[in-house]
PDB file of C-alpha atoms in Angstrom:
ATOM      1  CA  MET K   1       1.358 -42.213  48.386  1.00 49.00           C
ATOM      2  CA  THR K   2       0.877 -39.861  45.553  1.00 53.00           C
ATOM      3  CA  THR K   3      -2.819 -37.815  45.370  1.00 55.00           C
ATOM      4  CA  ARG K   4      -4.484 -37.678  42.312  1.00 58.00           C
ATOM      5  CA  GLU K   5      -6.189 -34.314  41.797  1.00 57.00           C
ATOM      6  CA  PRO K   6      -9.497 -34.693  41.199  1.00 55.00           C
ATOM      7  CA  GLU K   7     -11.001 -34.138  36.272  1.00 57.00           C
ATOM      8  CA  THR K   8     -11.784 -30.824  35.603  1.00 55.00           C
ATOM      9  CA  ASP K   9     -14.595 -30.791  33.398  1.00 56.00           C
ATOM     10  CA  ARG K  10     -13.039 -28.804  30.830  1.00 58.00           C
ATOM     11  CA  THR K  11     -16.614 -28.313  28.272  1.00 62.00           C
ATOM     12  CA  ASP K  12     -18.143 -26.071  30.805  1.00 70.00           C
ATOM     13  CA  GLU K  13     -15.115 -23.826  30.794  1.00 74.00           C
ATOM     14  CA  PRO K  14     -16.147 -20.905  27.707  1.00 76.00           C
ATOM     15  CA  ASP K  15     -13.264 -21.473  24.611  1.00 85.00           C
ATOM     16  CA  ILE K  16     -12.504 -17.699  24.670  1.00 88.00           C
ATOM     17  CA  LEU K  17      -9.820 -17.915  21.505  1.00 89.00           C
ATOM     18  CA  ALA K  18     -13.349 -18.819  19.408  1.00 89.00           C
ATOM     19  CA  GLU K  19     -15.173 -16.190  21.190  1.00 90.00           C
ATOM     20  CA  LEU K  20     -13.233 -13.509  20.075  1.00 91.00           C
ATOM     21  CA  GLN K  21     -11.875 -15.057  17.285  1.00 92.00           C
ATOM     22  CA  ALA K  22     -16.649 -14.703  16.186  1.00 91.00           C
ATOM     23  CA  GLU K  23     -15.811 -11.270  17.923  1.00 91.00           C
ATOM     24  CA  VAL K  24     -13.430  -9.775  15.310  1.00 91.00           C
ATOM     25  CA  ALA K  25     -14.771 -11.576  12.226  1.00 89.00           C
ATOM     26  CA  ARG K  26     -18.236 -10.293  13.147  1.00 88.00           C
ATOM     27  CA  GLU K  27     -16.832  -6.206  13.557  1.00 88.00           C
ATOM     28  CA  LEU K  28     -14.410  -7.107   9.883  1.00 84.00           C
ATOM     29  CA  ALA K  29     -18.117  -8.130   8.248  1.00 80.00           C
ATOM     30  CA  ASP K  30     -19.549  -4.885   9.612  1.00 80.00           C
ATOM     31  CA  GLU K  31     -16.892  -1.986   8.741  1.00 77.00           C
ATOM     32  CA  ARG K  32     -16.528  -4.450   4.725  1.00 77.00           C
ATOM     33  CA  PRO K  33     -18.216  -2.021   2.670  1.00 77.00           C
ATOM     34  CA  PRO K  34     -20.514  -3.766   0.310  1.00 78.00           C
ATOM     35  CA  ALA K  35     -19.993  -6.455  -2.116  1.00 79.00           C
ATOM     36  CA  GLY K  36     -19.524  -4.885  -5.807  1.00 79.00           C
ATOM     37  CA  GLY K  37     -20.290  -8.718  -8.320  1.00 80.00           C
ATOM     38  CA  PRO K  38     -18.063  -9.411 -11.235  1.00 83.00           C
ATOM     39  CA  ALA K  39     -19.367  -5.826 -13.243  1.00 85.00           C
ATOM     40  CA  TYR K  40     -16.535  -4.223 -10.744  1.00 86.00           C
ATOM     41  CA  GLN K  41     -13.849  -7.001 -10.818  1.00 87.00           C
ATOM     42  CA  LEU K  42     -13.777  -6.246 -14.802  1.00 89.00           C
ATOM     43  CA  VAL K  43     -13.732  -1.760 -14.889  1.00 89.00           C
ATOM     44  CA  SER K  44     -10.830  -2.529 -11.658  1.00 88.00           C
ATOM     45  CA  ALA K  45      -8.767  -5.297 -14.271  1.00 92.00           C
ATOM     46  CA  ALA K  46      -9.160  -3.120 -16.813  1.00 94.00           C
ATOM     47  CA  VAL K  47      -8.709   0.646 -15.631  1.00 93.00           C
ATOM     48  CA  VAL K  48      -5.475  -1.069 -14.641  1.00 94.00           C
ATOM     49  CA  LEU K  49      -4.631  -2.871 -17.658  1.00 96.00           C
ATOM     50  CA  VAL K  50      -4.572   1.142 -19.319  1.00 97.00           C
ATOM     51  CA  LEU K  51      -2.030   2.266 -15.834  1.00 94.00           C
ATOM     52  CA  GLY K  52      -0.121  -1.016 -16.955  1.00 96.00           C
ATOM     53  CA  ILE K  53       0.544  -0.043 -20.872  1.00 97.00           C
ATOM     54  CA  GLY K  54       1.211   3.635 -19.640  1.00 96.00           C
ATOM     55  CA  ALA K  55       3.084   2.840 -17.736  1.00 95.00           C
ATOM     56  CA  ALA K  56       4.490   0.518 -20.001  1.00 96.00           C
ATOM     57  CA  VAL K  57       5.282   3.347 -22.793  1.00 96.00           C
ATOM     58  CA  LEU K  58       6.325   5.702 -20.412  1.00 95.00           C
ATOM     59  CA  ALA K  59       9.004   3.637 -18.964  1.00 94.00           C
ATOM     60  CA  HIS K  60      10.332   2.283 -22.309  1.00 95.00           C
ATOM     61  CA  GLY K  61      11.069   6.349 -23.227  1.00 94.00           C
ATOM     62  CA  TYR K  62      13.558   6.909 -20.641  1.00 91.00           C
ATOM     63  CA  GLY K  63      15.294   4.385 -22.387  1.00 91.00           C
ATOM     64  CA  LEU K  64      15.679   0.286 -20.566  1.00 91.00           C
ATOM     65  CA  GLY K  65      19.047  -0.329 -21.899  1.00 89.00           C
ATOM     66  CA  SER K  66      20.581  -3.887 -21.136  1.00 87.00           C
ATOM     67  CA  LEU K  67      20.959  -6.390 -18.436  1.00 85.00           C
ATOM     68  CA  ARG K  68      23.880  -5.661 -17.949  1.00 88.00           C
ATOM     69  CA  ARG K  69      23.518  -1.889 -18.147  1.00 88.00           C
ATOM     70  CA  PRO K  70      20.325  -0.866 -17.469  1.00 87.00           C
ATOM     71  CA  GLY K  71      18.716   1.818 -18.441  1.00 88.00           C
ATOM     72  CA  PRO K  72      16.923   3.926 -15.665  1.00 88.00           C
ATOM     73  CA  GLY K  73      13.508   2.645 -17.388  1.00 91.00           C
ATOM     74  CA  LEU K  74      14.459  -0.847 -17.759  1.00 92.00           C
ATOM     75  CA  TRP K  75      13.167  -1.631 -13.991  1.00 91.00           C
ATOM     76  CA  PRO K  76       9.781  -0.024 -13.580  1.00 93.00           C
ATOM     77  CA  PHE K  77       9.098  -1.797 -17.245  1.00 95.00           C
ATOM     78  CA  ALA K  78       9.241  -4.571 -15.837  1.00 96.00           C
ATOM     79  CA  VAL K  79       6.994  -4.308 -13.093  1.00 96.00           C
ATOM     80  CA  SER K  80       4.708  -2.049 -15.725  1.00 97.00           C
ATOM     81  CA  LEU K  81       4.205  -5.805 -17.918  1.00 97.00           C
ATOM     82  CA  VAL K  82       3.575  -7.425 -14.904  1.00 97.00           C
ATOM     83  CA  ILE K  83       1.149  -5.155 -13.690  1.00 97.00           C
ATOM     84  CA  VAL K  84      -0.031  -5.890 -17.486  1.00 97.00           C
ATOM     85  CA  LEU K  85      -0.116  -9.432 -16.449  1.00 97.00           C
ATOM     86  CA  LEU K  86      -1.827  -9.384 -13.684  1.00 96.00           C
ATOM     87  CA  ALA K  87      -4.839  -6.929 -14.981  1.00 96.00           C
ATOM     88  CA  ILE K  88      -5.250  -9.224 -17.973  1.00 96.00           C
ATOM     89  CA  VAL K  89      -5.658 -12.850 -16.090  1.00 94.00           C
ATOM     90  CA  LEU K  90      -7.793 -10.482 -13.012  1.00 92.00           C
ATOM     91  CA  LEU K  91     -10.162  -9.430 -16.777  1.00 92.00           C
ATOM     92  CA  VAL K  92     -10.379 -13.509 -17.669  1.00 92.00           C
ATOM     93  CA  ILE K  93     -11.381 -14.465 -13.963  1.00 90.00           C
ATOM     94  CA  GLY K  94     -12.763 -11.566 -12.757  1.00 82.00           C
ATOM     95  CA  ARG K  95     -16.002 -13.047 -14.015  1.00 80.00           C
ATOM     96  CA  THR K  96     -16.036 -14.860 -11.437  1.00 83.00           C
ATOM     97  CA  LEU K  97     -14.903 -13.904  -8.643  1.00 80.00           C
ATOM     98  CA  ASP K  98     -17.393 -12.162  -6.529  1.00 75.00           C
ATOM     99  CA  ASP K  99     -14.621 -10.889  -3.768  1.00 77.00           C
ATOM    100  CA  ALA K 100     -15.121  -7.527  -5.341  1.00 79.00           C
ATOM    101  CA  GLU K 101     -15.874  -4.369  -3.144  1.00 79.00           C
ATOM    102  CA  LYS K 102     -18.081  -1.896  -3.762  1.00 82.00           C
ATOM    103  CA  PHE K 103     -16.933   1.868  -5.211  1.00 81.00           C
ATOM    104  CA  THR K 104     -17.710   3.790  -1.869  1.00 81.00           C
ATOM    105  CA  ARG K 105     -16.923   7.368  -0.348  1.00 80.00           C
ATOM    106  CA  SER K 106     -13.633   5.739   0.945  1.00 79.00           C
ATOM    107  CA  SER K 107     -12.607   4.592  -3.011  1.00 81.00           C
ATOM    108  CA  PHE K 108     -12.023   7.438  -3.440  1.00 86.00           C
ATOM    109  CA  LEU K 109      -9.048   7.545  -0.783  1.00 87.00           C
ATOM    110  CA  VAL K 110      -7.106   6.293  -3.535  1.00 86.00           C
ATOM    111  CA  LEU K 111      -7.718   8.774  -6.029  1.00 87.00           C
ATOM    112  CA  ALA K 112      -6.658  11.172  -3.934  1.00 90.00           C
ATOM    113  CA  GLY K 113      -3.587   8.869  -2.740  1.00 90.00           C
ATOM    114  CA  GLY K 114      -2.303   8.103  -6.066  1.00 89.00           C
ATOM    115  CA  ALA K 115      -3.208  12.387  -6.682  1.00 92.00           C
ATOM    116  CA  THR K 116      -0.441  13.473  -4.178  1.00 92.00           C
ATOM    117  CA  PHE K 117       1.996  11.032  -5.658  1.00 89.00           C
ATOM    118  CA  VAL K 118       1.666  12.400  -8.900  1.00 91.00           C
ATOM    119  CA  GLY K 119       2.078  15.681  -6.845  1.00 92.00           C
ATOM    120  CA  LEU K 120       4.964  14.558  -5.691  1.00 90.00           C
ATOM    121  CA  GLY K 121       7.323  14.323  -9.069  1.00 88.00           C
ATOM    122  CA  LEU K 122       5.487  17.098 -10.077  1.00 91.00           C
ATOM    123  CA  LEU K 123       6.656  18.678  -7.690  1.00 91.00           C
ATOM    124  CA  LEU K 124      10.332  18.160  -6.538  1.00 88.00           C
ATOM    125  CA  PRO K 125      12.000  18.371 -10.198  1.00 88.00           C
ATOM    126  CA  THR K 126      12.057  22.259  -9.214  1.00 90.00           C
ATOM    127  CA  ILE K 127      11.176  22.353  -4.918  1.00 90.00           C
ATOM    128  CA  GLY K 128      13.286  19.447  -4.340  1.00 89.00           C
ATOM    129  CA  PHE K 129      12.875  16.708  -2.308  1.00 89.00           C
ATOM    130  CA  GLU K 130      12.761  17.293   0.893  1.00 91.00           C
ATOM    131  CA  ILE K 131       8.895  19.166   1.628  1.00 93.00           C
ATOM    132  CA  PRO K 132       7.135  17.461  -1.255  1.00 93.00           C
ATOM    133  CA  ALA K 133       7.984  14.021   0.237  1.00 94.00           C
ATOM    134  CA  LEU K 134       7.068  15.137   3.858  1.00 95.00           C
ATOM    135  CA  ALA K 135       4.269  17.239   2.808  1.00 94.00           C
ATOM    136  CA  LEU K 136       2.991  13.573   1.143  1.00 94.00           C
ATOM    137  CA  CYS K 137       3.901  11.474   4.208  1.00 96.00           C
ATOM    138  CA  VAL K 138       1.641  14.285   6.177  1.00 95.00           C
ATOM    139  CA  VAL K 139      -1.650  14.003   3.772  1.00 94.00           C
ATOM    140  CA  TRP K 140      -1.307  10.120   3.676  1.00 94.00           C
ATOM    141  CA  LEU K 141      -1.295   9.891   7.384  1.00 95.00           C
ATOM    142  CA  ARG K 142      -3.284  12.318   8.562  1.00 94.00           C
ATOM    143  CA  PHE K 143      -6.072  13.146   5.986  1.00 91.00           C
ATOM    144  CA  LEU K 144      -5.893   9.515   4.425  1.00 90.00           C
ATOM    145  CA  GLY K 145      -4.921   7.446   7.326  1.00 90.00           C
ATOM    146  CA  GLY K 146      -7.027   9.297  10.509  1.00 91.00           C
ATOM    147  CA  GLU K 147      -3.329   8.621  12.316  1.00 94.00           C
ATOM    148  CA  SER K 148      -3.654  10.992  15.121  1.00 95.00           C
ATOM    149  CA  TRP K 149      -1.452  14.872  14.630  1.00 96.00           C
ATOM    150  CA  ARG K 150       1.150  13.106  16.824  1.00 96.00           C
ATOM    151  CA  SER K 151       2.061  10.188  15.048  1.00 96.00           C
ATOM    152  CA  THR K 152       1.593  11.684  11.433  1.00 96.00           C
ATOM    153  CA  ILE K 153       4.312  14.408  12.948  1.00 96.00           C
ATOM    154  CA  VAL K 154       6.742  11.750  14.030  1.00 97.00           C
ATOM    155  CA  ILE K 155       6.663   8.687  11.382  1.00 97.00           C
ATOM    156  CA  SER K 156       6.123  11.873   8.451  1.00 96.00           C
ATOM    157  CA  LEU K 157       9.653  13.761  10.241  1.00 96.00           C
ATOM    158  CA  CYS K 158      11.424   9.635   9.799  1.00 97.00           C
ATOM    159  CA  THR K 159      10.371   8.760   6.739  1.00 96.00           C
ATOM    160  CA  THR K 160      12.010  11.241   5.099  1.00 95.00           C
ATOM    161  CA  ALA K 161      14.831  11.298   6.783  1.00 94.00           C
ATOM    162  CA  ALA K 162      15.305   7.974   5.871  1.00 95.00           C
ATOM    163  CA  PHE K 163      14.448   7.520   2.288  1.00 92.00           C
ATOM    164  CA  TYR K 164      16.483  10.820   1.547  1.00 91.00           C
ATOM    165  CA  LEU K 165      19.539   8.991   3.824  1.00 91.00           C
ATOM    166  CA  LEU K 166      18.904   5.364   2.133  1.00 91.00           C
ATOM    167  CA  PHE K 167      18.641   7.163  -1.409  1.00 87.00           C
ATOM    168  CA  LEU K 168      21.465   9.753  -1.206  1.00 86.00           C
ATOM    169  CA  TYR K 169      23.584   8.376   0.555  1.00 88.00           C
ATOM    170  CA  ALA K 170      23.223   4.656   0.462  1.00 89.00           C
ATOM    171  CA  LEU K 171      21.906   4.136  -2.766  1.00 86.00           C
ATOM    172  CA  LYS K 172      24.130   7.402  -4.415  1.00 84.00           C
ATOM    173  CA  ILE K 173      20.631   8.350  -6.645  1.00 82.00           C
ATOM    174  CA  PRO K 174      20.272  12.152  -7.342  1.00 82.00           C
ATOM    175  CA  LEU K 175      17.640  13.228  -5.710  1.00 83.00           C
ATOM    176  CA  PRO K 176      16.687  17.654  -6.123  1.00 84.00           C
ATOM    177  CA  HIS K 177      17.488  18.209  -2.673  1.00 80.00           C
ATOM    178  CA  LEU K 178      17.422  21.462  -0.711  1.00 78.00           C
ATOM    179  CA  LEU K 179      19.721  19.884   2.340  1.00 72.00           C
ATOM    180  CA  ALA K 180      22.919  18.765   1.418  1.00 64.00           C
ATOM    181  CA  PHE K 181      24.279  17.531   4.941  1.00 63.00           C
TER     182      PHE K 181
END
């Protein structure tokens, strides 16, 4: 003889997953910057187009070589062309898109990140790889990303060491460096 368990009425139970999803969606909507509109799309595409063209010109100056014997500018040139192509696509369809965000105070974080990356490029030939790379990680993690000092120090040291080993020993790229192992 088998006994049947009473059926529970699942319609009375709250759907916890749906409530969590709705709560996360509300929090994300509250944190999102205000929408910018098509003008922001077009301005952003124009800036990216100028940067892509500039990068392509600089990469071409390093020498492209050939596919069998690539020059130092071949892959940066190829990436620059992709950036230019994507910027042109955004210029064409940007007026129909509405997902651009207004420039806010936090938009300057992107400029600060770019400026520190340029600083890395300028300091690299004079003082080597280690100090500028470590400083870049600290600035990006602590000041731009808002990480704690503990995680900033640990991640910065590990990242710099990983890139040091990758570039100098695995890829055998002759970067200027202070420490030799």
